[in-house]
mmCIF file of C-alpha atoms in Angstrom:
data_model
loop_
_atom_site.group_PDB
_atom_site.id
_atom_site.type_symbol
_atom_site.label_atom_id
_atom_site.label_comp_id
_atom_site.label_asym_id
_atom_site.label_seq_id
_atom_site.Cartn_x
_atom_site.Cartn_y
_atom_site.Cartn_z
ATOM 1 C CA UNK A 142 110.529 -54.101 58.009
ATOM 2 C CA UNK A 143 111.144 -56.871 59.847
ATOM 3 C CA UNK A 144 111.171 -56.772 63.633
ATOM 4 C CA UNK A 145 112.022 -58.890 66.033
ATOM 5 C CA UNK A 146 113.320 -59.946 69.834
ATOM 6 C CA UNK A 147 115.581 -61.754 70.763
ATOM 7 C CA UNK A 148 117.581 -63.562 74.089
ATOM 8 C CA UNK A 149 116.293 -65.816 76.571
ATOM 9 C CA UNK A 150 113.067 -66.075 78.150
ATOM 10 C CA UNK A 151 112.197 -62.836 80.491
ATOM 11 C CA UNK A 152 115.687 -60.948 78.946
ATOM 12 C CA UNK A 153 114.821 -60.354 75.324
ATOM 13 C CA UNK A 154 116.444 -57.475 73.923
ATOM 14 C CA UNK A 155 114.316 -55.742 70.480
ATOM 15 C CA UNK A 156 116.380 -56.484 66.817
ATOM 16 C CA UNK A 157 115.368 -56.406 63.196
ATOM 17 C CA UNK A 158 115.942 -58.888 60.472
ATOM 18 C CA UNK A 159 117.952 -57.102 57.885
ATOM 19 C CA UNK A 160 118.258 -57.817 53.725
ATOM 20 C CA UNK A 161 120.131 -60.337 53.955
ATOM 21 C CA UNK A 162 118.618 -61.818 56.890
ATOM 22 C CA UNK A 163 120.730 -61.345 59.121
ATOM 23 C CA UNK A 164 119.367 -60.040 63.082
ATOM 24 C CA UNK A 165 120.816 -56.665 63.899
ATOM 25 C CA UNK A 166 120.045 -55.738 67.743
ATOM 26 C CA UNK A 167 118.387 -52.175 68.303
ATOM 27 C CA UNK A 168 119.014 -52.281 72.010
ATOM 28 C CA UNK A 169 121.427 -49.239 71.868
ATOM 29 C CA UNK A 170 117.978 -47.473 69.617
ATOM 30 C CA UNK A 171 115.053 -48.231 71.611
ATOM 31 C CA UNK A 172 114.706 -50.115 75.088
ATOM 32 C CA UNK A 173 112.203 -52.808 73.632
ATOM 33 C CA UNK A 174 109.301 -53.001 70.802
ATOM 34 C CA UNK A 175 106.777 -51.552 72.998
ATOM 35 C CA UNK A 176 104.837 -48.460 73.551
ATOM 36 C CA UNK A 177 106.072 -45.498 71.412
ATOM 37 C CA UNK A 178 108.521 -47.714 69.384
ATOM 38 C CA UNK A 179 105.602 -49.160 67.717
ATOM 39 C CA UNK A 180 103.565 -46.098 66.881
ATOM 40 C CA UNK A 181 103.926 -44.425 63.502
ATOM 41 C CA UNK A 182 106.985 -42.375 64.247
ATOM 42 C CA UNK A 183 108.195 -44.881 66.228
ATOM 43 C CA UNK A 184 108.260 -47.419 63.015
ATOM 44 C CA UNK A 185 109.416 -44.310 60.941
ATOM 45 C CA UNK A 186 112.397 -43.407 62.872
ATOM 46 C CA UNK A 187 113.540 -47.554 62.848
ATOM 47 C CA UNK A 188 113.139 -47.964 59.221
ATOM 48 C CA UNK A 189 115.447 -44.682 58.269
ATOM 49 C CA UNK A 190 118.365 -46.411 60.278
ATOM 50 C CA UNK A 191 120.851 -48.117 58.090
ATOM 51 C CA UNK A 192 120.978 -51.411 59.341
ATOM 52 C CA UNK A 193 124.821 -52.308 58.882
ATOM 53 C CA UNK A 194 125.626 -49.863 61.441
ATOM 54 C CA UNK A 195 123.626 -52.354 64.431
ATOM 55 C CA UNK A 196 125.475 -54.646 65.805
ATOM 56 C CA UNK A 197 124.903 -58.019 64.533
ATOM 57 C CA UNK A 198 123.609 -61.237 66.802
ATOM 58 C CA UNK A 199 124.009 -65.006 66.198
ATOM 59 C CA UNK A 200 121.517 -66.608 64.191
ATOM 60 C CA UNK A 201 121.574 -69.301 66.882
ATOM 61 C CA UNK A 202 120.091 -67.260 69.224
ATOM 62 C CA UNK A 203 116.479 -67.885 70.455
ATOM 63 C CA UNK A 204 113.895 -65.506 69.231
ATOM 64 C CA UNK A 205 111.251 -64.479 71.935
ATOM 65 C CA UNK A 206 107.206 -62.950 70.916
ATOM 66 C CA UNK A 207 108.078 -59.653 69.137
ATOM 67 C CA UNK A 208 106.803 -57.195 70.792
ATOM 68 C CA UNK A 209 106.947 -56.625 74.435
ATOM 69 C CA UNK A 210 104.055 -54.582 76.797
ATOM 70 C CA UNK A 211 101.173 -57.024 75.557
ATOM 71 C CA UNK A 212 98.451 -55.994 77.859
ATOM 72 C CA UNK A 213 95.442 -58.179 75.998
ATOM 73 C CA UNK A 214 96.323 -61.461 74.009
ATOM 74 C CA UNK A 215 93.182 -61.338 72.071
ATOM 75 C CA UNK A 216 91.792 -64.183 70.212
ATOM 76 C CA UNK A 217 89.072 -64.802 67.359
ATOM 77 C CA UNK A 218 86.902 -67.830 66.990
ATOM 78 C CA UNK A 219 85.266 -69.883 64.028
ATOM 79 C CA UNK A 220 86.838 -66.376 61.313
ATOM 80 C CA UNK A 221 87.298 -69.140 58.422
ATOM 81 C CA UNK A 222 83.995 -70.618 56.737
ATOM 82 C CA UNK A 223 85.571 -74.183 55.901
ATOM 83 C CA UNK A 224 86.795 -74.093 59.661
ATOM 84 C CA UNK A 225 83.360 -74.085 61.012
ATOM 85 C CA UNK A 226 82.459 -76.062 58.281
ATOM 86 C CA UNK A 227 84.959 -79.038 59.803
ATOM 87 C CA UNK A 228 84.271 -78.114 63.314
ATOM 88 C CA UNK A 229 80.031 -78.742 62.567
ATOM 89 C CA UNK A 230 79.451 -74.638 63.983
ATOM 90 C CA UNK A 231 77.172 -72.324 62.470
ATOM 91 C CA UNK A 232 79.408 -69.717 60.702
ATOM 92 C CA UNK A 233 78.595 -66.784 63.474
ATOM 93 C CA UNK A 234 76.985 -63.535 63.224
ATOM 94 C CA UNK A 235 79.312 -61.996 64.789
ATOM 95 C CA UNK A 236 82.975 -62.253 66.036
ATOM 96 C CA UNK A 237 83.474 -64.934 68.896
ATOM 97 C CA UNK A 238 85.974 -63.294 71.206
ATOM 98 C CA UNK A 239 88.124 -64.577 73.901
ATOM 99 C CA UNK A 240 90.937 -64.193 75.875
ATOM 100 C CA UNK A 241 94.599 -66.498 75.989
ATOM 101 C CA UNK A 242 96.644 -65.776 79.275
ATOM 102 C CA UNK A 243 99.608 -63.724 78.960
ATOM 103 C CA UNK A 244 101.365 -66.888 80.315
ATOM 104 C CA UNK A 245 100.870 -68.766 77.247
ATOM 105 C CA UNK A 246 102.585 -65.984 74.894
ATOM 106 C CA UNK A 247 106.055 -67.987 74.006
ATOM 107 C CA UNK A 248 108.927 -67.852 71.238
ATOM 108 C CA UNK A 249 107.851 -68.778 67.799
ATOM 109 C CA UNK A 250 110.628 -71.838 68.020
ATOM 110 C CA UNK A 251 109.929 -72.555 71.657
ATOM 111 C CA UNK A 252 108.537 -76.090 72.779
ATOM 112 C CA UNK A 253 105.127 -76.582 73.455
ATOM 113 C CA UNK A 254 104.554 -78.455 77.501
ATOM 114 C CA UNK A 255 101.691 -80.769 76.843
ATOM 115 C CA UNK A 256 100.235 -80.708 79.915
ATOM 116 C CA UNK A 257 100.297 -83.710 81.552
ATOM 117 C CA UNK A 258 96.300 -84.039 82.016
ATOM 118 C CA UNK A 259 95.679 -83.464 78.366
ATOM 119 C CA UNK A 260 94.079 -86.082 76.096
ATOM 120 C CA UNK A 261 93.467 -83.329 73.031
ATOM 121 C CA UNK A 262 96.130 -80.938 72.581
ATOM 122 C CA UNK A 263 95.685 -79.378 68.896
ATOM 123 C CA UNK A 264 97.527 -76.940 66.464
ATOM 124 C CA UNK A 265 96.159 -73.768 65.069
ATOM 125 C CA UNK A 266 98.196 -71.980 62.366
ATOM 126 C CA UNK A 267 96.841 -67.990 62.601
ATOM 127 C CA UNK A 268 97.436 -64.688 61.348
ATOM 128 C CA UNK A 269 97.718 -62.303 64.311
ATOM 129 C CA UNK A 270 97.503 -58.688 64.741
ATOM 130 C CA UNK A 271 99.807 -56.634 66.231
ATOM 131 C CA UNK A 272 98.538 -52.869 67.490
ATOM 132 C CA UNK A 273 100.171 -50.170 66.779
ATOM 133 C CA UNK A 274 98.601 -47.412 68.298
ATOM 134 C CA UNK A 275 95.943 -47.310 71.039
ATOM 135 C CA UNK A 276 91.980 -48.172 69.365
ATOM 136 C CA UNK A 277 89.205 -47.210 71.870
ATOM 137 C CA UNK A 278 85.638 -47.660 69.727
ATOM 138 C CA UNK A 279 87.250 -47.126 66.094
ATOM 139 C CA UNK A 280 85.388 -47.708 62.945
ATOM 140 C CA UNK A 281 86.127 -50.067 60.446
ATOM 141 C CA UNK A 282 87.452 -47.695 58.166
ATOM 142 C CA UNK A 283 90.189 -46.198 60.361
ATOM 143 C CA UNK A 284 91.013 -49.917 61.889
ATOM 144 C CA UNK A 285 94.208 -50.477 60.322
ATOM 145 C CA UNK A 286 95.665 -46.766 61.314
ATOM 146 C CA UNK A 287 95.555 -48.828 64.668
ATOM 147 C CA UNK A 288 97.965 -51.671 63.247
ATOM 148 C CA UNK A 289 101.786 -52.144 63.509
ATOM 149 C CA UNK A 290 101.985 -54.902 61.537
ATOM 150 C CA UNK A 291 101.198 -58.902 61.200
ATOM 151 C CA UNK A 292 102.966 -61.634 62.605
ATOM 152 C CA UNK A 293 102.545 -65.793 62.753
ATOM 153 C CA UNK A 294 100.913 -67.485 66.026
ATOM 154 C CA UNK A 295 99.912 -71.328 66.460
ATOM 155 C CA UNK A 296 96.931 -70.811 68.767
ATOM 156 C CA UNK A 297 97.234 -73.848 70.649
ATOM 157 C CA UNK A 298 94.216 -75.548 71.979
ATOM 158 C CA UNK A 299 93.385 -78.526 74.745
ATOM 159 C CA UNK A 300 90.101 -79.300 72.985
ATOM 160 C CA UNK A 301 88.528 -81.472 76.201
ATOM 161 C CA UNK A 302 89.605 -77.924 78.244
ATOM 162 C CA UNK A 303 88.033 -75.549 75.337
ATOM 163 C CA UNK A 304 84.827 -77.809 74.768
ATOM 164 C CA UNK A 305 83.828 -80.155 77.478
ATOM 165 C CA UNK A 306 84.605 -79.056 80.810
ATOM 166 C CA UNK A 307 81.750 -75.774 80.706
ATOM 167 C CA UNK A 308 82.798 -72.275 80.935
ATOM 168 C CA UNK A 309 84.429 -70.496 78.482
ATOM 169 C CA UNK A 310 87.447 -71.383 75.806
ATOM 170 C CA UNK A 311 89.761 -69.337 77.854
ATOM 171 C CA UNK A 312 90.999 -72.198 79.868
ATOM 172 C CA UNK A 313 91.604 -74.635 76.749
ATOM 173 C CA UNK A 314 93.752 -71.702 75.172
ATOM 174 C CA UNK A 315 95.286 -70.433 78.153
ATOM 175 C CA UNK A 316 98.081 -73.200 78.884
ATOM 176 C CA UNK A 317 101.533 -72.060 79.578
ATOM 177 C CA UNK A 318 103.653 -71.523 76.244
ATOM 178 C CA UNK A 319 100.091 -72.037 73.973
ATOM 179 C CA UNK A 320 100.772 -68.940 72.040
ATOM 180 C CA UNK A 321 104.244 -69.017 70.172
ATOM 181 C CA UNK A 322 103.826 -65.498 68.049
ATOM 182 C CA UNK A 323 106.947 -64.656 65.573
ATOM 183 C CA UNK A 324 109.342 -64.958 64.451
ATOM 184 C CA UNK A 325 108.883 -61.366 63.271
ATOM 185 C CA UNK A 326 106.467 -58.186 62.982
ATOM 186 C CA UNK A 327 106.219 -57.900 60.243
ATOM 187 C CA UNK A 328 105.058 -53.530 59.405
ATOM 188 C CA UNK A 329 101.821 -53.139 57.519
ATOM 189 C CA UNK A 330 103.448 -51.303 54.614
ATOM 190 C CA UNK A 331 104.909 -54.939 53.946
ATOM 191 C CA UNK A 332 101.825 -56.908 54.017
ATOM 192 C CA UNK A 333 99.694 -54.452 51.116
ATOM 193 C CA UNK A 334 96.630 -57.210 51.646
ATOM 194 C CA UNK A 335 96.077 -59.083 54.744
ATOM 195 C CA UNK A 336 93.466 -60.761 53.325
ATOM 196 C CA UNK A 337 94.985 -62.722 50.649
ATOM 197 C CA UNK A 338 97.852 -64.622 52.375
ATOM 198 C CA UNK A 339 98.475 -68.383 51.974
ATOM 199 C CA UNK A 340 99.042 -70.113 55.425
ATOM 200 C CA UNK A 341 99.469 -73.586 56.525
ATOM 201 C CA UNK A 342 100.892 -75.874 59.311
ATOM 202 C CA UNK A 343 102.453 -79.705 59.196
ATOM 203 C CA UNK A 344 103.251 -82.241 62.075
ATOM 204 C CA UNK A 345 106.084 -84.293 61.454
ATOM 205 C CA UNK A 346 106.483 -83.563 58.186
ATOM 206 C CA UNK A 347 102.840 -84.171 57.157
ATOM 207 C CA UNK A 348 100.558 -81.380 56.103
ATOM 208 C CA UNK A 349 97.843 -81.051 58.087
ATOM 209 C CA UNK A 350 96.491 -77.109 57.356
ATOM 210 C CA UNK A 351 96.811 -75.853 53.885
ATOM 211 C CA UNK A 352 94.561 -72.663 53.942
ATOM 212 C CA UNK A 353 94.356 -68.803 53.372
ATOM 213 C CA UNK A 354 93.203 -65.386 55.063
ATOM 214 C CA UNK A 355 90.575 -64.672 51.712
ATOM 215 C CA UNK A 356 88.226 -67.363 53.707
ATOM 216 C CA UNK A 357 88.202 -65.316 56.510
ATOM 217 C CA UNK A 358 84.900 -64.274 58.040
ATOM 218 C CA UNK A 359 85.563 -61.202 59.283
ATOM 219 C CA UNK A 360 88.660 -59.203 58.171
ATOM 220 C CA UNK A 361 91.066 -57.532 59.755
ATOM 221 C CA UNK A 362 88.954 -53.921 59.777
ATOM 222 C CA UNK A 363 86.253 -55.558 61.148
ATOM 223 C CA UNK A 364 87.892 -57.528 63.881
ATOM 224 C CA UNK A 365 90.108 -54.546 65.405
ATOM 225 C CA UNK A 366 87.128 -52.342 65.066
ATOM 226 C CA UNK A 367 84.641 -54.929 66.337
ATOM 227 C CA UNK A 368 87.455 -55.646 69.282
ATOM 228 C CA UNK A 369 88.195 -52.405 70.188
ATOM 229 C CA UNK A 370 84.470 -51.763 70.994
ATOM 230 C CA UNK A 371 84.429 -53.689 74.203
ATOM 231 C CA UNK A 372 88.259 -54.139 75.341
ATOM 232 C CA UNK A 373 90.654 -50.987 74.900
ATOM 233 C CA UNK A 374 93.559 -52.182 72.945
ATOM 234 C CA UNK A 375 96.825 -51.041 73.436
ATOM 235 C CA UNK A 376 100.238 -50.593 71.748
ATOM 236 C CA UNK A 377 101.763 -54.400 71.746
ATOM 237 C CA UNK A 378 98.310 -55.979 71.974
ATOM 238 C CA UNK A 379 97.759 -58.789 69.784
ATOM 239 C CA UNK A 380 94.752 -60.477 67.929
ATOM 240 C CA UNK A 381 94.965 -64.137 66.430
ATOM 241 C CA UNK A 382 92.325 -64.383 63.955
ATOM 242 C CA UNK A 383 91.355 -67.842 63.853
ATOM 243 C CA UNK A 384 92.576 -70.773 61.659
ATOM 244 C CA UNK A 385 91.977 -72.718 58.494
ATOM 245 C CA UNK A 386 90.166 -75.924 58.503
ATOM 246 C CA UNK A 387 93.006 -79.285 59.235
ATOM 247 C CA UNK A 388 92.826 -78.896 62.812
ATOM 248 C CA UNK A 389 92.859 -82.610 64.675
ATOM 249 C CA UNK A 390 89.649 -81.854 66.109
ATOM 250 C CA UNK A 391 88.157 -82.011 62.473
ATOM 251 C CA UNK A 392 90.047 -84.894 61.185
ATOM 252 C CA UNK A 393 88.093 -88.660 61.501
ATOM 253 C CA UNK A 394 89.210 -89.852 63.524
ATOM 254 C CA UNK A 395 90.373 -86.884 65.242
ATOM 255 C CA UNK A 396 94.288 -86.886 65.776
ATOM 256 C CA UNK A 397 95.960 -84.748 68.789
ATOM 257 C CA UNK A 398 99.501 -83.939 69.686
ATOM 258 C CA UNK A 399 101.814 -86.107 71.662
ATOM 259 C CA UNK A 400 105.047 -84.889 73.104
ATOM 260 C CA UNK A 401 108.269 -85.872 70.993
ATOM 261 C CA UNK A 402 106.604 -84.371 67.374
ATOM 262 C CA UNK A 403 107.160 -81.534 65.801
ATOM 263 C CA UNK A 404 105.030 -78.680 64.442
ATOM 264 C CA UNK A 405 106.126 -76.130 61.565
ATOM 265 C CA UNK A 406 103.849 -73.321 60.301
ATOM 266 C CA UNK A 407 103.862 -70.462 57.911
ATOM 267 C CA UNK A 408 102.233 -68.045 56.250
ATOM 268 C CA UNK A 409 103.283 -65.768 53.117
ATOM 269 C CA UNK A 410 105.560 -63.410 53.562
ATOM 270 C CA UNK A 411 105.224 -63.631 57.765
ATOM 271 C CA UNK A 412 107.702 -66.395 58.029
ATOM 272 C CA UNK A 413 108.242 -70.029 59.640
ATOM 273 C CA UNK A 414 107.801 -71.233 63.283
ATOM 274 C CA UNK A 415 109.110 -74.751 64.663
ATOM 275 C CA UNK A 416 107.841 -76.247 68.278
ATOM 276 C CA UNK A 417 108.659 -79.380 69.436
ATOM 277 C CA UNK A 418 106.510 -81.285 71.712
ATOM 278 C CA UNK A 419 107.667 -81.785 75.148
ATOM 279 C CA UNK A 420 105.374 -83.263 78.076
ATOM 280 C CA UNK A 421 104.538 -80.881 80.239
#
């Protein structure tokens, strides 16, 4: 199943993408993907309703993030081996965790504001995590109970932000509209192995990541488990897992965004997102 928001900014109403592709609206079902509606029963009780009985929206309209309630926007550094590799890190012992601002949680076709002090905006195509169900100290093994489903987000970074000015990454990840996630959650009963999807990103038609979730570092299991050790995670919570190596940071000379390109990322099965950039 294939769910979904949809309507402007701040008035998103909660849809799925039917068999034929086509967005049915679930506003007259549930009141938004959040909370209960993404539990178990909550999934269960969406995928037994027979789609050509929802009213059906315009596939011109603009897709928000899709889910709603996100109370942590989690995010996972150096997970892919030939991404530290490119970046000249150790691989870590551990997960590197940090935080992206709520503010920077966007459409999965929305533009991306350069901000207009930035020399070293960059692209990240990731696999992110949406929970299902709240985790408090799981285990590994009963992680992915904990999962809704998967969805696409381009973790954009400021690099000068994330590695020059001290302090943490937070503030190089944080910008507002850095975290298109979509177009769809995708349920877990869709995606049978989340660790053997293929993934990559272009800019202006050139392709800059070609990767896939099999170099990860730490899996999914590991990283909700490992996550939900020190911050609670809650229903509509999400967790970008880190990125494949083609980042500009890692190219020589490294290459950055500028506003007026245009960014389009996938991975298998999760769908396609498309930013423009626009100067913030």
């Amino acid at each position: 199943m294939k769910l979904l928001r949809h309507g402007a900014p701040g008035a998103e109403k909660p849809g799925l993408l039917d068999a034929d592709g086509v967005i049915r609206d679930l506003s007259g079902v549930i009141p938004d993907l959040a909370g209960e509606a993404l539990s178990p029963d909550g999934l269960a009780k969406l995928a037994a309703l027979d789609p050509d009985g929802l009213p059906m929206v315009s596939a011109a309209t603009r897709l928000g993030p899709p889910v709603a309630g996100t109370r942590n926007f989690v995010a996972i550094g150096l997970n892919y081996a030939d991404h530290a590799a490119e970046s000249g890190a150790a691989v870590p012992k551990e997960p590197i965790v940090f935080l992206k601002s709520l503010n920077a949680l966007a459409g999965p076709d929305d533009d991306v504001a350069i901000p207009p002090d930035s020399r070293k905006t960059d692209w990240e195509v990731e696999l992110a995590i949406i929970i299902g169900t709240q985790a408090k100290r799981v285990s590994p093994e009963a992680a992915l109970e904990h999962v809704a489903g998967y969805a696409i987000c381009n973790d954009v970074s400021e690099r000068e932000w994330q590695m020059e000015r001290g302090g943490l990454w937070d503030k190089g990840k944080s910008a507002d509209g850095f975290g298109p996630v979509g177009p769809w959650l995708v349920t877990s009963d869709e995606v049978p192995d989340p660790q053997d999807l293929a993934m990559w990103l272009e800019v202006d038609g050139r392709r800059m990541q070609d990767g896939s979730t099999r170099t990860m570092i730490f899996d999914v299991r590991t990283i909700v488990s490992y996550v939900s050790n020190f911050i609670t995670l809650h229903p509509g919570d999400i967790i970008t897992t880190g990125t494949p190596p083609g980042v500009g940071m890692g190219m020589k000379p490294p290459v950055y965004l500028k506003p007026g390109q245009v960014m389009r990322l996938g991975i298998e099965g999760l769908g396609v997102q498309r930013q423009k950039t626009v100067a913030g």
